[in-house]
Amino acid sequence: MKLVVVSAGLSVPSSTRLLGDRLAAAVGRTAAVDTQVVELRELAVEIAQNFTNGFPGQALAAAQEAVAAADGLIVVTPVFSASYSGLFKSFFDVLDPAALEGKPVLIAATGGSARHSLVLEHALRPLFAYLKAVVLPTGVYAASEDWGAEGLDGRIERAAGELAALMAGLSGGVPAGRAPRAARADAFSAVVPFEEQLAALRPTG
């Protein structure tokens, strides 16, 4: 399965890229994936030119093709003015409107304060719902104080597990360490109906 990480981090090193890498690594521990990272910082000029001339440059076209061909996406943006960055939004503005239709997307963001954590719900989730992507229930926000603190690792693992399961389900595969659906159903085949349990408690005399 092909996993693409879209990172809108601007600095080197970048906490946005770091979060994307950690999410991708967590998915890789659950499912067999071929991971590609799209660094939007390197495409900024071509994205701007695409707006003015209507044609993507070679690098931007390759990134667009990678996203369209992916079985799942991890998208990560820094928070600017309580929303996603302009570079992040611009990339998806020049993407084919149908490219994300039905595609699993894990949304994530980084910021300097936990007060911006709702950016996942009021900005990113509506954007990808509009693009008809399948947005995972769990998004991951990492504030400056979250790095190295308790809680972030758990959110990363939970979101990555959801993405791996959905990618595998749509492609017909099974995540590592997860039984096929039929095998999981068989585990409940020996459950005694509630009525029979009640009947067993009635006095026999």
CSV table of C-alpha atoms in Angstrom, one decimal:
chain,number,residue,atom,x,y,z
A,1,MET,CA,0.0,0.0,0.0
A,2,LYS,CA,1.2,3.5,-0.8
A,3,LEU,CA,1.2,6.1,2.0
A,4,VAL,CA,1.9,9.8,1.2
A,5,VAL,CA,2.7,12.4,3.9
A,6,VAL,CA,2.0,16.0,2.9
A,7,SER,CA,4.0,18.3,5.2
A,8,ALA,CA,3.6,22.1,5.1
A,9,GLY,CA,6.4,22.8,7.5
A,10,LEU,CA,8.5,25.8,6.7
A,11,SER,CA,11.7,25.4,8.7
A,12,VAL,CA,14.5,22.8,8.7
A,13,PRO,CA,14.2,20.9,11.0
A,14,SER,CA,10.4,21.2,11.3
A,15,SER,CA,8.1,20.1,14.0
A,16,THR,CA,5.4,19.7,11.4
A,17,ARG,CA,7.6,17.3,9.4
A,18,LEU,CA,8.6,15.5,12.6
A,19,LEU,CA,5.0,14.9,13.4
A,20,GLY,CA,4.3,13.6,9.9
A,21,ASP,CA,7.3,11.2,10.2
A,22,ARG,CA,6.2,9.9,13.5
A,23,LEU,CA,2.7,9.2,12.2
A,24,ALA,CA,4.0,7.5,9.1
A,25,ALA,CA,6.4,5.3,11.2
A,26,ALA,CA,3.4,4.3,13.4
A,27,VAL,CA,1.4,3.3,10.4
A,28,GLY,CA,4.4,1.3,9.2
A,29,ARG,CA,4.5,-0.6,12.4
A,30,THR,CA,0.9,-1.7,11.8
A,31,ALA,CA,0.8,-2.3,8.0
A,32,ALA,CA,3.1,-2.8,5.1
A,33,VAL,CA,3.3,0.6,3.4
A,34,ASP,CA,5.5,2.3,0.9
A,35,THR,CA,5.9,5.9,2.3
A,36,GLN,CA,6.6,9.1,0.3
A,37,VAL,CA,6.9,12.5,1.8
A,38,VAL,CA,5.7,15.6,-0.1
A,39,GLU,CA,7.4,18.7,1.3
A,40,LEU,CA,5.3,21.7,0.3
A,41,ARG,CA,8.1,24.2,1.2
A,42,GLU,CA,10.0,22.9,-1.8
A,43,LEU,CA,7.0,23.4,-4.1
A,44,ALA,CA,6.0,26.9,-3.0
A,45,VAL,CA,7.2,28.6,-6.2
A,46,GLU,CA,5.6,26.1,-8.5
A,47,ILE,CA,2.3,26.3,-6.6
A,48,ALA,CA,2.3,30.1,-7.0
A,49,GLN,CA,3.1,29.8,-10.7
A,50,ASN,CA,0.3,27.2,-11.1
A,51,PHE,CA,-2.2,29.8,-9.9
A,52,THR,CA,-1.0,32.4,-12.5
A,53,ASN,CA,-0.4,30.2,-15.5
A,54,GLY,CA,-2.7,27.2,-14.9
A,55,PHE,CA,0.0,24.6,-15.4
A,56,PRO,CA,2.0,22.7,-12.7
A,57,GLY,CA,5.7,22.5,-12.9
A,58,GLN,CA,7.5,19.1,-13.0
A,59,ALA,CA,7.9,18.7,-9.3
A,60,LEU,CA,4.4,19.9,-8.5
A,61,ALA,CA,2.9,17.6,-11.1
A,62,ALA,CA,4.8,14.6,-9.5
A,63,ALA,CA,3.5,15.5,-6.1
A,64,GLN,CA,0.0,15.8,-7.4
A,65,GLU,CA,0.3,12.4,-9.1
A,66,ALA,CA,1.7,10.8,-5.9
A,67,VAL,CA,-1.3,12.2,-3.8
A,68,ALA,CA,-3.8,11.0,-6.4
A,69,ALA,CA,-2.2,7.5,-6.5
A,70,ALA,CA,-1.9,7.1,-2.7
A,71,ASP,CA,-4.0,4.5,-0.7
A,72,GLY,CA,-3.9,6.9,2.2
A,73,LEU,CA,-2.7,10.3,3.2
A,74,ILE,CA,-1.2,12.0,6.3
A,75,VAL,CA,-1.6,15.8,6.0
A,76,VAL,CA,0.2,18.0,8.5
A,77,THR,CA,0.2,21.8,8.7
A,78,PRO,CA,1.5,24.4,11.1
A,79,VAL,CA,-1.2,26.7,12.6
A,80,PHE,CA,-1.2,30.3,11.3
A,81,SER,CA,-3.9,32.7,12.5
A,82,ALA,CA,-5.9,29.9,14.0
A,83,SER,CA,-6.1,27.9,10.8
A,84,TYR,CA,-4.0,25.9,8.3
A,85,SER,CA,-1.2,27.7,6.5
A,86,GLY,CA,-1.7,29.4,3.2
A,87,LEU,CA,0.9,27.1,1.5
A,88,PHE,CA,-1.0,24.1,2.8
A,89,LYS,CA,-4.4,25.3,1.4
A,90,SER,CA,-2.8,26.4,-1.9
A,91,PHE,CA,-1.5,22.9,-2.6
A,92,PHE,CA,-5.0,21.4,-2.2
A,93,ASP,CA,-6.4,24.3,-4.3
A,94,VAL,CA,-4.3,23.3,-7.3
A,95,LEU,CA,-5.0,19.6,-6.8
A,96,ASP,CA,-7.6,17.9,-9.0
A,97,PRO,CA,-10.9,18.2,-7.1
A,98,ALA,CA,-11.6,14.5,-7.5
A,99,ALA,CA,-8.1,13.4,-6.4
A,100,LEU,CA,-9.1,12.8,-2.8
A,101,GLU,CA,-12.6,11.3,-3.3
A,102,GLY,CA,-13.0,8.3,-1.0
A,103,LYS,CA,-9.3,8.4,0.1
A,104,PRO,CA,-8.5,7.9,3.8
A,105,VAL,CA,-6.9,11.0,5.3
A,106,LEU,CA,-5.3,11.5,8.7
A,107,ILE,CA,-5.3,15.2,9.7
A,108,ALA,CA,-2.6,16.6,11.9
A,109,ALA,CA,-1.3,20.0,12.9
A,110,THR,CA,1.4,21.7,15.0
A,111,GLY,CA,1.3,24.9,17.0
A,112,GLY,CA,2.9,26.9,19.7
A,113,SER,CA,-0.1,26.5,22.1
A,114,ALA,CA,-2.7,23.9,23.0
A,115,ARG,CA,-5.3,26.6,22.6
A,116,HIS,CA,-5.1,26.1,18.8
A,117,SER,CA,-6.0,22.3,19.0
A,118,LEU,CA,-9.5,22.9,17.6
A,119,VAL,CA,-8.0,23.8,14.3
A,120,LEU,CA,-8.4,20.1,13.4
A,121,GLU,CA,-12.1,20.3,13.8
A,122,HIS,CA,-13.0,23.8,12.6
A,123,ALA,CA,-10.5,24.0,9.7
A,124,LEU,CA,-8.9,20.8,8.5
A,125,ARG,CA,-11.8,18.4,8.9
A,126,PRO,CA,-14.3,20.6,6.9
A,127,LEU,CA,-11.7,21.1,4.2
A,128,PHE,CA,-11.2,17.4,3.5
A,129,ALA,CA,-14.8,16.6,4.0
A,130,TYR,CA,-15.5,19.1,1.2
A,131,LEU,CA,-12.9,17.3,-1.0
A,132,LYS,CA,-14.9,14.1,-0.3
A,133,ALA,CA,-12.0,12.4,1.5
A,134,VAL,CA,-12.6,9.9,4.3
A,135,VAL,CA,-11.3,11.8,7.3
A,136,LEU,CA,-10.3,9.6,10.2
A,137,PRO,CA,-12.1,10.1,13.6
A,138,THR,CA,-8.8,10.7,15.4
A,139,GLY,CA,-6.7,13.8,14.4
A,140,VAL,CA,-3.4,14.7,16.0
A,141,TYR,CA,-2.4,18.1,17.3
A,142,ALA,CA,1.0,18.7,18.8
A,143,ALA,CA,1.7,21.9,20.7
A,144,SER,CA,5.2,22.8,21.8
A,145,GLU,CA,4.7,21.4,25.2
A,146,ASP,CA,3.5,18.0,23.9
A,147,TRP,CA,6.8,16.9,22.6
A,148,GLY,CA,8.2,14.4,25.1
A,149,ALA,CA,5.1,14.7,27.3
A,150,GLU,CA,2.7,11.9,28.1
A,151,GLY,CA,-0.3,11.6,25.7
A,152,LEU,CA,1.1,12.4,22.3
A,153,ASP,CA,2.5,8.9,21.6
A,154,GLY,CA,-0.9,7.4,22.4
A,155,ARG,CA,-2.7,9.8,20.0
A,156,ILE,CA,-0.2,9.0,17.3
A,157,GLU,CA,-0.6,5.3,17.7
A,158,ARG,CA,-4.4,5.5,17.8
A,159,ALA,CA,-4.7,7.6,14.7
A,160,ALA,CA,-2.1,5.5,12.8
A,161,GLY,CA,-4.0,2.3,13.7
A,162,GLU,CA,-7.2,3.8,12.3
A,163,LEU,CA,-5.4,4.8,9.0
A,164,ALA,CA,-3.8,1.4,8.6
A,165,ALA,CA,-7.0,-0.4,9.2
A,166,LEU,CA,-9.0,1.8,6.7
A,167,MET,CA,-6.2,1.6,4.0
A,168,ALA,CA,-6.1,-2.2,4.4
A,169,GLY,CA,-9.9,-2.5,4.3
A,170,LEU,CA,-10.2,-0.5,1.1
A,171,SER,CA,-7.3,-2.3,-0.6
A,172,GLY,CA,-8.4,-5.8,0.6
A,173,GLY,CA,-5.5,-6.3,2.9
A,174,VAL,CA,-5.2,-6.9,6.6
A,175,PRO,CA,-3.1,-4.8,9.0
A,176,ALA,CA,-0.2,-6.6,10.8
A,177,GLY,CA,-1.3,-8.2,14.0
A,178,ARG,CA,-5.0,-7.9,13.1
A,179,ALA,CA,-7.1,-11.0,12.3
A,180,PRO,CA,-9.2,-11.1,9.1
A,181,ARG,CA,-12.8,-9.9,9.6
A,182,ALA,CA,-14.2,-13.5,9.4
A,183,ALA,CA,-11.7,-14.7,12.0
A,184,ARG,CA,-12.7,-11.9,14.3
A,185,ALA,CA,-16.4,-12.7,13.9
A,186,ASP,CA,-15.7,-16.4,14.8
A,187,ALA,CA,-14.5,-15.3,18.2
A,188,PHE,CA,-18.1,-14.4,19.1
A,189,SER,CA,-19.7,-17.5,17.6
A,190,ALA,CA,-19.8,-19.3,21.0
A,191,VAL,CA,-21.7,-16.5,22.8
A,192,VAL,CA,-24.7,-17.8,24.6
A,193,PRO,CA,-27.9,-15.8,23.9
A,194,PHE,CA,-29.2,-13.7,26.8
A,195,GLU,CA,-32.5,-15.6,26.9
A,196,GLU,CA,-30.7,-18.9,27.4
A,197,GLN,CA,-28.6,-17.4,30.2
A,198,LEU,CA,-31.8,-16.2,32.0
A,199,ALA,CA,-33.5,-19.6,31.5
A,200,ALA,CA,-30.5,-21.2,33.2
A,201,LEU,CA,-31.0,-19.1,36.3
A,202,ARG,CA,-34.7,-20.1,36.8
A,203,PRO,CA,-35.4,-22.5,39.7
A,204,THR,CA,-35.9,-26.0,38.5
A,205,GLY,CA,-37.9,-27.3,41.5
